[in-house]
Amino acid sequence: MKGSQLVAIIKRLEAMQDADSSEIQTRRFEKNGEERGLVTFDPKTETFELEELADHQTFQFDNIDLVAMEIFDLLDDGTDVQDEQ
């Protein structure tokens, strides 16, 4: 059975929060080798910022669930999430 894509997204976001660093953490989310979104986490403000790369819209979130759902919508065909750093 294939794991949940939403769980994989949340685990990556949690890893950003858990990093032992005061520096901004960045993750790229892609579908079929095409970058769809860029997420940054600022530990000072404890906020996520999602840039949708197709139209360069930027959204800020203070809730991990909301940013995860937004990323899930970007990757809506069920393909695996890949980490490019």
mmCIF file of the C-alpha atoms, coordinates in Angstrom:
data_MODEL
# 
_entry.id   MODEL 
# 
loop_
_atom_site.group_PDB 
_atom_site.id 
_atom_site.type_symbol 
_atom_site.label_atom_id 
_atom_site.label_alt_id 
_atom_site.label_comp_id 
_atom_site.label_asym_id 
_atom_site.label_entity_id 
_atom_site.label_seq_id 
_atom_site.pdbx_PDB_ins_code 
_atom_site.Cartn_x 
_atom_site.Cartn_y 
_atom_site.Cartn_z 
_atom_site.occupancy 
_atom_site.B_iso_or_equiv 
_atom_site.pdbx_formal_charge 
_atom_site.auth_seq_id 
_atom_site.auth_comp_id 
_atom_site.auth_asym_id 
_atom_site.auth_atom_id 
_atom_site.pdbx_PDB_model_num 
ATOM 1  C CA . MET A 1 1  ? 0.000  0.000  0.000   1.00 0.00 ? 1  MET A CA 1 
ATOM 2  C CA . LYS A 1 2  ? 1.337  3.403  -0.962  1.00 0.00 ? 2  LYS A CA 1 
ATOM 3  C CA . GLY A 1 3  ? 1.760  5.965  1.834   1.00 0.00 ? 3  GLY A CA 1 
ATOM 4  C CA . SER A 1 4  ? -0.244 9.135  2.041   1.00 0.00 ? 4  SER A CA 1 
ATOM 5  C CA . GLN A 1 5  ? 1.158  12.060 0.097   1.00 0.00 ? 5  GLN A CA 1 
ATOM 6  C CA . LEU A 1 6  ? -0.246 14.450 2.703   1.00 0.00 ? 6  LEU A CA 1 
ATOM 7  C CA . VAL A 1 7  ? 1.645  12.627 5.485   1.00 0.00 ? 7  VAL A CA 1 
ATOM 8  C CA . ALA A 1 8  ? 4.879  12.911 3.476   1.00 0.00 ? 8  ALA A CA 1 
ATOM 9  C CA . ILE A 1 9  ? 4.318  16.658 3.026   1.00 0.00 ? 9  ILE A CA 1 
ATOM 10 C CA . ILE A 1 10 ? 3.642  17.172 6.736   1.00 0.00 ? 10 ILE A CA 1 
ATOM 11 C CA . LYS A 1 11 ? 6.781  15.195 7.689   1.00 0.00 ? 11 LYS A CA 1 
ATOM 12 C CA . ARG A 1 12 ? 8.906  17.433 5.474   1.00 0.00 ? 12 ARG A CA 1 
ATOM 13 C CA . LEU A 1 13 ? 7.345  20.555 6.987   1.00 0.00 ? 13 LEU A CA 1 
ATOM 14 C CA . GLU A 1 14 ? 7.871  19.212 10.515  1.00 0.00 ? 14 GLU A CA 1 
ATOM 15 C CA . ALA A 1 15 ? 11.537 18.566 9.682   1.00 0.00 ? 15 ALA A CA 1 
ATOM 16 C CA . MET A 1 16 ? 11.823 22.239 8.776   1.00 0.00 ? 16 MET A CA 1 
ATOM 17 C CA . GLN A 1 17 ? 10.425 23.194 12.188  1.00 0.00 ? 17 GLN A CA 1 
ATOM 18 C CA . ASP A 1 18 ? 12.633 20.699 14.040  1.00 0.00 ? 18 ASP A CA 1 
ATOM 19 C CA . ALA A 1 19 ? 15.913 21.793 12.445  1.00 0.00 ? 19 ALA A CA 1 
ATOM 20 C CA . ASP A 1 20 ? 18.409 22.911 15.100  1.00 0.00 ? 20 ASP A CA 1 
ATOM 21 C CA . SER A 1 21 ? 19.069 26.208 13.417  1.00 0.00 ? 21 SER A CA 1 
ATOM 22 C CA . SER A 1 22 ? 17.990 29.802 13.669  1.00 0.00 ? 22 SER A CA 1 
ATOM 23 C CA . GLU A 1 23 ? 18.353 30.087 9.890   1.00 0.00 ? 23 GLU A CA 1 
ATOM 24 C CA . ILE A 1 24 ? 15.444 30.058 7.474   1.00 0.00 ? 24 ILE A CA 1 
ATOM 25 C CA . GLN A 1 25 ? 14.774 26.547 6.146   1.00 0.00 ? 25 GLN A CA 1 
ATOM 26 C CA . THR A 1 26 ? 13.789 25.999 2.486   1.00 0.00 ? 26 THR A CA 1 
ATOM 27 C CA . ARG A 1 27 ? 12.228 23.042 0.669   1.00 0.00 ? 27 ARG A CA 1 
ATOM 28 C CA . ARG A 1 28 ? 11.202 22.594 -2.939  1.00 0.00 ? 28 ARG A CA 1 
ATOM 29 C CA . PHE A 1 29 ? 8.159  20.555 -3.886  1.00 0.00 ? 29 PHE A CA 1 
ATOM 30 C CA . GLU A 1 30 ? 7.885  19.116 -7.376  1.00 0.00 ? 30 GLU A CA 1 
ATOM 31 C CA . LYS A 1 31 ? 5.660  16.920 -9.497  1.00 0.00 ? 31 LYS A CA 1 
ATOM 32 C CA . ASN A 1 32 ? 7.066  14.778 -12.311 1.00 0.00 ? 32 ASN A CA 1 
ATOM 33 C CA . GLY A 1 33 ? 10.384 16.630 -12.133 1.00 0.00 ? 33 GLY A CA 1 
ATOM 34 C CA . GLU A 1 34 ? 8.733  20.053 -12.425 1.00 0.00 ? 34 GLU A CA 1 
ATOM 35 C CA . GLU A 1 35 ? 9.099  22.392 -9.460  1.00 0.00 ? 35 GLU A CA 1 
ATOM 36 C CA . ARG A 1 36 ? 5.668  23.502 -8.290  1.00 0.00 ? 36 ARG A CA 1 
ATOM 37 C CA . GLY A 1 37 ? 6.312  25.250 -4.987  1.00 0.00 ? 37 GLY A CA 1 
ATOM 38 C CA . LEU A 1 38 ? 9.012  26.665 -2.784  1.00 0.00 ? 38 LEU A CA 1 
ATOM 39 C CA . VAL A 1 39 ? 8.416  26.665 0.976   1.00 0.00 ? 39 VAL A CA 1 
ATOM 40 C CA . THR A 1 40 ? 10.431 28.574 3.538   1.00 0.00 ? 40 THR A CA 1 
ATOM 41 C CA . PHE A 1 41 ? 10.128 28.379 7.308   1.00 0.00 ? 41 PHE A CA 1 
ATOM 42 C CA . ASP A 1 42 ? 11.295 31.245 9.484   1.00 0.00 ? 42 ASP A CA 1 
ATOM 43 C CA . PRO A 1 43 ? 12.002 29.934 13.006  1.00 0.00 ? 43 PRO A CA 1 
ATOM 44 C CA . LYS A 1 44 ? 12.010 33.449 14.464  1.00 0.00 ? 44 LYS A CA 1 
ATOM 45 C CA . THR A 1 45 ? 8.415  34.153 13.456  1.00 0.00 ? 45 THR A CA 1 
ATOM 46 C CA . GLU A 1 46 ? 7.398  30.464 13.251  1.00 0.00 ? 46 GLU A CA 1 
ATOM 47 C CA . THR A 1 47 ? 5.735  31.071 9.882   1.00 0.00 ? 47 THR A CA 1 
ATOM 48 C CA . PHE A 1 48 ? 5.783  29.250 6.575   1.00 0.00 ? 48 PHE A CA 1 
ATOM 49 C CA . GLU A 1 49 ? 5.827  31.010 3.227   1.00 0.00 ? 49 GLU A CA 1 
ATOM 50 C CA . LEU A 1 50 ? 4.735  29.182 0.088   1.00 0.00 ? 50 LEU A CA 1 
ATOM 51 C CA . GLU A 1 51 ? 5.597  30.502 -3.349  1.00 0.00 ? 51 GLU A CA 1 
ATOM 52 C CA . GLU A 1 52 ? 3.610  28.888 -6.145  1.00 0.00 ? 52 GLU A CA 1 
ATOM 53 C CA . LEU A 1 53 ? 6.216  28.913 -8.891  1.00 0.00 ? 53 LEU A CA 1 
ATOM 54 C CA . ALA A 1 54 ? 3.809  28.790 -11.852 1.00 0.00 ? 54 ALA A CA 1 
ATOM 55 C CA . ASP A 1 55 ? 2.355  32.228 -11.123 1.00 0.00 ? 55 ASP A CA 1 
ATOM 56 C CA . HIS A 1 56 ? 4.800  33.499 -8.460  1.00 0.00 ? 56 HIS A CA 1 
ATOM 57 C CA . GLN A 1 57 ? 2.049  34.002 -5.892  1.00 0.00 ? 57 GLN A CA 1 
ATOM 58 C CA . THR A 1 58 ? 3.252  33.970 -2.305  1.00 0.00 ? 58 THR A CA 1 
ATOM 59 C CA . PHE A 1 59 ? 1.221  32.960 0.739   1.00 0.00 ? 59 PHE A CA 1 
ATOM 60 C CA . GLN A 1 60 ? 2.114  33.029 4.435   1.00 0.00 ? 60 GLN A CA 1 
ATOM 61 C CA . PHE A 1 61 ? 0.873  30.510 7.000   1.00 0.00 ? 61 PHE A CA 1 
ATOM 62 C CA . ASP A 1 62 ? 1.259  30.140 10.741  1.00 0.00 ? 62 ASP A CA 1 
ATOM 63 C CA . ASN A 1 63 ? -0.420 26.722 10.699  1.00 0.00 ? 63 ASN A CA 1 
ATOM 64 C CA . ILE A 1 64 ? 1.373  23.621 9.381   1.00 0.00 ? 64 ILE A CA 1 
ATOM 65 C CA . ASP A 1 65 ? -1.893 21.945 8.351   1.00 0.00 ? 65 ASP A CA 1 
ATOM 66 C CA . LEU A 1 66 ? -2.939 24.837 6.130   1.00 0.00 ? 66 LEU A CA 1 
ATOM 67 C CA . VAL A 1 67 ? 0.380  25.031 4.282   1.00 0.00 ? 67 VAL A CA 1 
ATOM 68 C CA . ALA A 1 68 ? 0.366  21.225 3.881   1.00 0.00 ? 68 ALA A CA 1 
ATOM 69 C CA . MET A 1 69 ? -3.095 21.302 2.278   1.00 0.00 ? 69 MET A CA 1 
ATOM 70 C CA . GLU A 1 70 ? -2.014 24.085 -0.067  1.00 0.00 ? 70 GLU A CA 1 
ATOM 71 C CA . ILE A 1 71 ? 1.064  22.081 -1.132  1.00 0.00 ? 71 ILE A CA 1 
ATOM 72 C CA . PHE A 1 72 ? -1.111 18.992 -1.562  1.00 0.00 ? 72 PHE A CA 1 
ATOM 73 C CA . ASP A 1 73 ? -3.310 20.969 -3.980  1.00 0.00 ? 73 ASP A CA 1 
ATOM 74 C CA . LEU A 1 74 ? -0.204 21.869 -6.017  1.00 0.00 ? 74 LEU A CA 1 
ATOM 75 C CA . LEU A 1 75 ? 0.705  18.179 -6.230  1.00 0.00 ? 75 LEU A CA 1 
ATOM 76 C CA . ASP A 1 76 ? -2.811 16.858 -6.689  1.00 0.00 ? 76 ASP A CA 1 
ATOM 77 C CA . ASP A 1 77 ? -2.215 13.908 -9.011  1.00 0.00 ? 77 ASP A CA 1 
ATOM 78 C CA . GLY A 1 78 ? -0.772 11.616 -6.312  1.00 0.00 ? 78 GLY A CA 1 
ATOM 79 C CA . THR A 1 79 ? 2.838  11.505 -7.482  1.00 0.00 ? 79 THR A CA 1 
ATOM 80 C CA . ASP A 1 80 ? 5.612  11.190 -4.920  1.00 0.00 ? 80 ASP A CA 1 
ATOM 81 C CA . VAL A 1 81 ? 7.046  14.314 -3.328  1.00 0.00 ? 81 VAL A CA 1 
ATOM 82 C CA . GLN A 1 82 ? 10.759 14.734 -3.956  1.00 0.00 ? 82 GLN A CA 1 
ATOM 83 C CA . ASP A 1 83 ? 13.185 16.846 -1.978  1.00 0.00 ? 83 ASP A CA 1 
ATOM 84 C CA . GLU A 1 84 ? 15.571 19.092 -3.894  1.00 0.00 ? 84 GLU A CA 1 
ATOM 85 C CA . GLN A 1 85 ? 17.870 21.180 -1.744  1.00 0.00 ? 85 GLN A CA 1 
# 
